[in-house]
PDB file of C-alpha atoms in Angstrom:
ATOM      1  CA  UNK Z   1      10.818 -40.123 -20.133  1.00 41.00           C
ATOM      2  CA  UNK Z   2       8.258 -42.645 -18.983  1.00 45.00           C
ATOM      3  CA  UNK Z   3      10.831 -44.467 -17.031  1.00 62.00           C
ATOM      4  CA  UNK Z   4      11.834 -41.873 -14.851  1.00 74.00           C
ATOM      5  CA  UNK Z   5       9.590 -41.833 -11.448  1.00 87.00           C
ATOM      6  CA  UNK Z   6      10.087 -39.233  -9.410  1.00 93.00           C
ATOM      7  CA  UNK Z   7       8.190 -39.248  -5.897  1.00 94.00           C
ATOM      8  CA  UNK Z   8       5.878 -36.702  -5.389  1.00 96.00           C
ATOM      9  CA  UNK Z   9       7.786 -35.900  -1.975  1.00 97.00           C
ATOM     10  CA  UNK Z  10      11.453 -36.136  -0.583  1.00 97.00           C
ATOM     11  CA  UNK Z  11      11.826 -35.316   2.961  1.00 98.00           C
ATOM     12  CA  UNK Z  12      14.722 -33.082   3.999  1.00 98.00           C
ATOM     13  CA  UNK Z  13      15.755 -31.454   7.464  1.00 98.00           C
ATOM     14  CA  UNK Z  14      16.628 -27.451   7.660  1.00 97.00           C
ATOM     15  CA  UNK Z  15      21.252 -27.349   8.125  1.00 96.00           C
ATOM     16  CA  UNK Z  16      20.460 -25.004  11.399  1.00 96.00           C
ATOM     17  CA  UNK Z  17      17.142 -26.215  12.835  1.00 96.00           C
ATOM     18  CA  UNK Z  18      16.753 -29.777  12.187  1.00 97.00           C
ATOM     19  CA  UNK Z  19      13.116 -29.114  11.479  1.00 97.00           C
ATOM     20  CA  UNK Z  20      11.785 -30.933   8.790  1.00 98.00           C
ATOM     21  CA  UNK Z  21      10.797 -29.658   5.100  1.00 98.00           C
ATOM     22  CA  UNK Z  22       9.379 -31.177   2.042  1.00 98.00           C
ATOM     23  CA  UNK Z  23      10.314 -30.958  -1.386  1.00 98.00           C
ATOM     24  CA  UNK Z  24       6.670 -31.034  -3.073  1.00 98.00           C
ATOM     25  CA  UNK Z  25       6.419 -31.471  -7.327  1.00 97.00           C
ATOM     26  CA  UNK Z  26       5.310 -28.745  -8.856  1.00 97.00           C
ATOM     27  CA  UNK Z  27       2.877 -30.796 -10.197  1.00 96.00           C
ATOM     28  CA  UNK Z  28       1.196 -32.041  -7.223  1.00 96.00           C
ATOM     29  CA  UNK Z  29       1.290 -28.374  -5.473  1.00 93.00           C
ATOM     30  CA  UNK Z  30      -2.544 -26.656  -5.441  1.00 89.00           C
ATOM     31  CA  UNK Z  31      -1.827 -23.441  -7.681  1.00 89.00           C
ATOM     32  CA  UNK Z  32      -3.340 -20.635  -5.270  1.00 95.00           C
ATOM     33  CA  UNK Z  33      -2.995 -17.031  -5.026  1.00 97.00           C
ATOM     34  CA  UNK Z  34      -1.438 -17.725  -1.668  1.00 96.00           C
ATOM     35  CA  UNK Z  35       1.336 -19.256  -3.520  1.00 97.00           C
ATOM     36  CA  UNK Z  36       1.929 -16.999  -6.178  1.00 98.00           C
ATOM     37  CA  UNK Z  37       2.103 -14.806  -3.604  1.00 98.00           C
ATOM     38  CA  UNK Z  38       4.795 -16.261  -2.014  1.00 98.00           C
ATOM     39  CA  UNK Z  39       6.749 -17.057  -5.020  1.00 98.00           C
ATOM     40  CA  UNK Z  40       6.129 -12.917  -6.213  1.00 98.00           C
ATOM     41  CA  UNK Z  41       7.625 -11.978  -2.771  1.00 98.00           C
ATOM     42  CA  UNK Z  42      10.939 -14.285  -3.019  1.00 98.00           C
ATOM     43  CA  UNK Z  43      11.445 -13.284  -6.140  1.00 98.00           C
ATOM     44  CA  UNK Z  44      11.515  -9.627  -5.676  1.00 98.00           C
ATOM     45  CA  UNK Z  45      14.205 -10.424  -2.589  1.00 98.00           C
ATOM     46  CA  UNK Z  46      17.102  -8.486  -3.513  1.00 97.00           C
ATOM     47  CA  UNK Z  47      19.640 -11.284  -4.245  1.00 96.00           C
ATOM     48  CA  UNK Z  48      17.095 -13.891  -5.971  1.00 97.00           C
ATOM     49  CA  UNK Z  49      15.891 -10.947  -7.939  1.00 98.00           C
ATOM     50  CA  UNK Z  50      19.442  -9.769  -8.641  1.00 95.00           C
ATOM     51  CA  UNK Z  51      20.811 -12.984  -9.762  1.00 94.00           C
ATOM     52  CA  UNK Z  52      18.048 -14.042 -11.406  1.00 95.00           C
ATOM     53  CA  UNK Z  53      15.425 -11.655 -12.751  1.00 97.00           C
ATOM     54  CA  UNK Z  54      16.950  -8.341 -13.389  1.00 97.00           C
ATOM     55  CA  UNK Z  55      18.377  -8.776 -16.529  1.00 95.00           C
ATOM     56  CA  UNK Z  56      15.557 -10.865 -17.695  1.00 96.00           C
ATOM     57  CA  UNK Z  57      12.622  -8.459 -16.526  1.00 98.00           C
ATOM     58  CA  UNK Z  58      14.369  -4.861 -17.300  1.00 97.00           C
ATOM     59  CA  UNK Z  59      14.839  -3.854 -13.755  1.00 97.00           C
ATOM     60  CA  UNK Z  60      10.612  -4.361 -13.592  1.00 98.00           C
ATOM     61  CA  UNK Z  61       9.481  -6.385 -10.439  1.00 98.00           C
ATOM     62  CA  UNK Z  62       8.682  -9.802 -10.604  1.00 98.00           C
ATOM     63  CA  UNK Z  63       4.807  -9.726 -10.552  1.00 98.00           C
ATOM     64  CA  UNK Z  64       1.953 -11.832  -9.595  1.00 98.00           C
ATOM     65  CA  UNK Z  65       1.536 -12.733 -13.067  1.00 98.00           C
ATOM     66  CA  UNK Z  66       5.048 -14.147 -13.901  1.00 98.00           C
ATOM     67  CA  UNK Z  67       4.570 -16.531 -10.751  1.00 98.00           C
ATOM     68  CA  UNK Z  68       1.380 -17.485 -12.186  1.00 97.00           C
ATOM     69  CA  UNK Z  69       3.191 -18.384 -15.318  1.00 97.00           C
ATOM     70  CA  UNK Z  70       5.900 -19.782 -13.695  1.00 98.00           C
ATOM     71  CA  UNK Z  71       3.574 -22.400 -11.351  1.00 98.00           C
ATOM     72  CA  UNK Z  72       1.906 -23.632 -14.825  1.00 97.00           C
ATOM     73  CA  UNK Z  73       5.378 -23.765 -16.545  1.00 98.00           C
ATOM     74  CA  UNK Z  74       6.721 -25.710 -13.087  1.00 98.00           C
ATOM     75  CA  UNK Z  75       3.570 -28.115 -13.633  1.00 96.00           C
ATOM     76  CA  UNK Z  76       3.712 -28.519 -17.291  1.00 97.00           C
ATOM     77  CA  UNK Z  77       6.922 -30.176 -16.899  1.00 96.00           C
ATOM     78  CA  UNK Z  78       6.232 -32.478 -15.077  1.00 95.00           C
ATOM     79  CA  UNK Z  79       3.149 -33.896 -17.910  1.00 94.00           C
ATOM     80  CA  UNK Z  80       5.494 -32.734 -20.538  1.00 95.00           C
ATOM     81  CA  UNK Z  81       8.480 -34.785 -19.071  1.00 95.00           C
ATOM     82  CA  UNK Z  82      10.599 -31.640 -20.093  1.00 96.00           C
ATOM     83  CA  UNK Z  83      11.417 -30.275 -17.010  1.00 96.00           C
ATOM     84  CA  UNK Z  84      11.253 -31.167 -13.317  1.00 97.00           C
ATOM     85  CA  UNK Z  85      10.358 -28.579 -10.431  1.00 98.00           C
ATOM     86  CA  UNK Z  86      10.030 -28.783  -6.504  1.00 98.00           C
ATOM     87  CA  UNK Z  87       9.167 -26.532  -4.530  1.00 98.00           C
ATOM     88  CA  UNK Z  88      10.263 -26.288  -1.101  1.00 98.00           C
ATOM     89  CA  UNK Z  89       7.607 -26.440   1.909  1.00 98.00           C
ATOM     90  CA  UNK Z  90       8.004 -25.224   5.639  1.00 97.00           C
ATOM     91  CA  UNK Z  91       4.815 -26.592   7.563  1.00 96.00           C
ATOM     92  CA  UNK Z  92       4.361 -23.281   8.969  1.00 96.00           C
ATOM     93  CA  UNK Z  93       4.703 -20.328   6.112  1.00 96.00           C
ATOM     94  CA  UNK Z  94       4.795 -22.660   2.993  1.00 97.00           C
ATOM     95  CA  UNK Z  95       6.905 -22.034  -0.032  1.00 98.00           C
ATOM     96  CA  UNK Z  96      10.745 -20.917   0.688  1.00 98.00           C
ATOM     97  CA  UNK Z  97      11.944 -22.062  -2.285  1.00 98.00           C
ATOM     98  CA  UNK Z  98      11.809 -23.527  -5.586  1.00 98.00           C
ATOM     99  CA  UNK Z  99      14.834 -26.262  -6.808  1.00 98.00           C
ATOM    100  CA  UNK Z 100      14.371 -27.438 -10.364  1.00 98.00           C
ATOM    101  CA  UNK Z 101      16.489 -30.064 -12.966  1.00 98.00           C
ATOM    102  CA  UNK Z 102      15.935 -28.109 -15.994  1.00 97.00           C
ATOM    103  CA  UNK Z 103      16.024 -30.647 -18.486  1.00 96.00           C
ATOM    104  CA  UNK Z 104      15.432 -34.637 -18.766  1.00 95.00           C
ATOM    105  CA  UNK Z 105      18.929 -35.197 -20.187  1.00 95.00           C
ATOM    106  CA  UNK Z 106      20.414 -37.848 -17.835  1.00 95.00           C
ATOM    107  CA  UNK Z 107      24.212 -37.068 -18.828  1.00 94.00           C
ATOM    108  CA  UNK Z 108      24.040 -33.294 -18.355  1.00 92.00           C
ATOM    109  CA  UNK Z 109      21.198 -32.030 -16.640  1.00 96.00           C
ATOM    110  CA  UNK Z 110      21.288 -28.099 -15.190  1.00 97.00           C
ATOM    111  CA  UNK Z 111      19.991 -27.443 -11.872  1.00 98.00           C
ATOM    112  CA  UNK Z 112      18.653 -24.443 -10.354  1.00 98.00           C
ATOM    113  CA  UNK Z 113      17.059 -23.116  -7.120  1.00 98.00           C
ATOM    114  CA  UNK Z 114      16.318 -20.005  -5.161  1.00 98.00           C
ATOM    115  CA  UNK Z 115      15.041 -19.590  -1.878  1.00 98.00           C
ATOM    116  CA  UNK Z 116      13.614 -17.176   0.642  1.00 98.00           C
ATOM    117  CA  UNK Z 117      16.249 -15.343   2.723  1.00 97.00           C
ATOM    118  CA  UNK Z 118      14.157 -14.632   6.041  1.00 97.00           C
ATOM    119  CA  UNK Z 119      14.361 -19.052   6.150  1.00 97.00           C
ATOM    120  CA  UNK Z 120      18.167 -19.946   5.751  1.00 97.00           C
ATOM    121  CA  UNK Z 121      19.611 -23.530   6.390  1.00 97.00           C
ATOM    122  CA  UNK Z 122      17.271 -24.919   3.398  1.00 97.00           C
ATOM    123  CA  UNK Z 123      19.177 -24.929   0.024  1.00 98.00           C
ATOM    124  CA  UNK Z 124      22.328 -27.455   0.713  1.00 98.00           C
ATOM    125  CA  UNK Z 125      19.876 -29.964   1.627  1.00 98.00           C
ATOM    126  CA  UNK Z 126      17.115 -29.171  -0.996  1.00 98.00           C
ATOM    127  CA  UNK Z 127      19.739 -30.096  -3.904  1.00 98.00           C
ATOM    128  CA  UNK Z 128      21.215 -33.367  -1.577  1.00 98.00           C
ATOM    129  CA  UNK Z 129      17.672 -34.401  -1.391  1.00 97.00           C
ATOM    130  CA  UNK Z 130      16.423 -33.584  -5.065  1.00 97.00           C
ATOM    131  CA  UNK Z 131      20.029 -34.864  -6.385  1.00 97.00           C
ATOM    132  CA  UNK Z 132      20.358 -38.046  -4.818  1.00 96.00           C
ATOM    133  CA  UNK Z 133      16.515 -38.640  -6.081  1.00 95.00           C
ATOM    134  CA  UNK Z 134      16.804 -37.827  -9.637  1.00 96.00           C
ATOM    135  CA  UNK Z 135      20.271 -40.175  -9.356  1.00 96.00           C
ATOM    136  CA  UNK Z 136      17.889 -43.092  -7.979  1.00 94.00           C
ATOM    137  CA  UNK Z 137      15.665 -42.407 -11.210  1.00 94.00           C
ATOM    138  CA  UNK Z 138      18.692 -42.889 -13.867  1.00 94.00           C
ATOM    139  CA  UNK Z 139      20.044 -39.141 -13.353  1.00 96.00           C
ATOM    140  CA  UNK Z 140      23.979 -39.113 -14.366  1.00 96.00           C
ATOM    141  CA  UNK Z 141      25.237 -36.003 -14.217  1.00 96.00           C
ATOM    142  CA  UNK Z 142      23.617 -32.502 -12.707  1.00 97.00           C
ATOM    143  CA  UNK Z 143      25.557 -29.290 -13.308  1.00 97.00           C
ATOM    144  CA  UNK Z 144      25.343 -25.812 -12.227  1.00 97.00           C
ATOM    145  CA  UNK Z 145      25.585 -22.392 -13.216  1.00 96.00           C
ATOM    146  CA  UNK Z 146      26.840 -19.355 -10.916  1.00 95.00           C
ATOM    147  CA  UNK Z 147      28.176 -15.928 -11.135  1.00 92.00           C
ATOM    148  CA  UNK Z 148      31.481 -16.232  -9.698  1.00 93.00           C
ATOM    149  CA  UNK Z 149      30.259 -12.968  -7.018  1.00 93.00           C
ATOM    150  CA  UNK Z 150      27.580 -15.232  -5.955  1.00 94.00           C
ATOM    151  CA  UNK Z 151      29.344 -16.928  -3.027  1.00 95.00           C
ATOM    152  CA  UNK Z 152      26.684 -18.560  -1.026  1.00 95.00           C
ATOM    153  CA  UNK Z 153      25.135 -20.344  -4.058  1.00 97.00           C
ATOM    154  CA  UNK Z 154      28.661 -21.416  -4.420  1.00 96.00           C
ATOM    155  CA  UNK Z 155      28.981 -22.795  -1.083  1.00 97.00           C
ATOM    156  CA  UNK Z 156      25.880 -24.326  -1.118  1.00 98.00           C
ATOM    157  CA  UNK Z 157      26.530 -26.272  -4.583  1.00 98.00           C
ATOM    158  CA  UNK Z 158      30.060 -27.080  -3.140  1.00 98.00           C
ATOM    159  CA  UNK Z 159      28.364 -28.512   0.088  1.00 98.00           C
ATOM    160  CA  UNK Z 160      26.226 -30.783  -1.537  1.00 98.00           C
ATOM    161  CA  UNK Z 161      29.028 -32.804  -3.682  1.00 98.00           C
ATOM    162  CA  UNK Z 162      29.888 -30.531  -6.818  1.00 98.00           C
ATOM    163  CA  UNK Z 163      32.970 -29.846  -7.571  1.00 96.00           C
ATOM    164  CA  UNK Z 164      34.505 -27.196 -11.087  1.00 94.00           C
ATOM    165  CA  UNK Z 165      33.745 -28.655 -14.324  1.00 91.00           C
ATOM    166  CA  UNK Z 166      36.133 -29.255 -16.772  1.00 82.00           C
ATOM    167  CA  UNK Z 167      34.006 -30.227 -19.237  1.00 74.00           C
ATOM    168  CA  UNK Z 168      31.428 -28.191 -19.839  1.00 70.00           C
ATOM    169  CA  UNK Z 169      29.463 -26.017 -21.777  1.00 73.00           C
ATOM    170  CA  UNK Z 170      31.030 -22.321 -21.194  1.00 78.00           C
ATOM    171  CA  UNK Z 171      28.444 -19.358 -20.299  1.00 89.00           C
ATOM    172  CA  UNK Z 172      29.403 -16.060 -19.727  1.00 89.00           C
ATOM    173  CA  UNK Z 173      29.775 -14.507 -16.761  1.00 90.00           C
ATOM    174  CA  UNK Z 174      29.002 -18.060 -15.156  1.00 93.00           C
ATOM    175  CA  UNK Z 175      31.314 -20.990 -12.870  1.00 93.00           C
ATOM    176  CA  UNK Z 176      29.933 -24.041 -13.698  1.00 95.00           C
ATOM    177  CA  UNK Z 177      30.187 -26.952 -11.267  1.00 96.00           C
ATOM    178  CA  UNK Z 178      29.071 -30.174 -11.770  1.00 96.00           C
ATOM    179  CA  UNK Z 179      28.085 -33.614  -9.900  1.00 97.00           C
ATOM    180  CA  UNK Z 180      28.581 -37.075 -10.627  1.00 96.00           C
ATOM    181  CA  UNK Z 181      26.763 -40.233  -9.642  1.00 95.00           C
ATOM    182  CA  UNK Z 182      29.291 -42.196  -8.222  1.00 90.00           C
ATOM    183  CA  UNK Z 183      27.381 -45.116  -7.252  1.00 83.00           C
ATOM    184  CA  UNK Z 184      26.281 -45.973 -10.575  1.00 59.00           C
TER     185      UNK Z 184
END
């Protein structure tokens, strides 16, 4: 893993504003209470909490102590070499979202990502930037997992260069899509 260098931050620009965001490593974020938070309150939004926590926590909410556990999971990846998360920063209110390569298999790395809904325009360009990154650091392959009702992370995966997979791994209940380096 030693040979793959991520930089602590990728510049994007929001789809609607233009304004300009940052995709921060979880491991160079300063774990606050402010930030868990923020991470407690986007993750009890209906759809990120639908699509993502429900089955896992019961129908419980997402507290303040799973986003503590999840910022020193996010960072332990990073010294682990396991795992790779970003979170992304608006100047103003701070995290919106969180974007993550869930493995550091170069062929057939999973993505994943959710996002505050009161700051839309974000996502699409979150995985262009954090894609086209992790390709520059010997990245292959990313794919993607999403319930076929779940249009708009559909959309957004679609926007940013994936395409249906034909090859891979079948989950149920899931679409997978997947992107290619194509320069390599």
């Amino acid at each position: 893993m030693n040979d793959i260098l991520f930089p602590e931050k990728v510049y994007f620009k929001n789809h609607f504003t233009e304004r300009e965001l940052v995709l921060v490593r979880a491991d160079c974020m300063e774990i606050s209470p402010a930030a868990s938070a923020r991470i407690t309150s986007i993750c009890n939004q209906t759809t990120v909490y639908h699509n993502l926590f429900q089955e896992r926590l019961k129908s419980a909410p997402y507290t303040v102590s799973d986003a503590v556990e999840f910022l020193a999971w996010a960072s332990a990846g990073w010294r682990l070499g396991t795992h790779f998360v970003f979170f992304i920063i608006h100047d103003q209110f701070g995290i919106v979202g969180a974007i993550d390569i869930k493995s550091a298999e170069l062929d057939n790395a999973e993505i994943g990502y959710w996002a505050d809904a009161n700051h839309p325009g974000n996502v699409t360009n979150a995985v262009l930037a954090m894609v086209n990154s992790a390709f520059e650091t010997g990245f292959v392959r990313f794919t993607a997992y999403v319930r076929p009702e779940n249009l708009k992370s559909s959309r957004v995966l679609k926007r940013a260069g994936f395409s249906p997979s034909l090859g891979a791994q079948e989950r149920d209940g899931f679409v997978c899509l997947e992107r290619r380096n194509t320069s390599s």
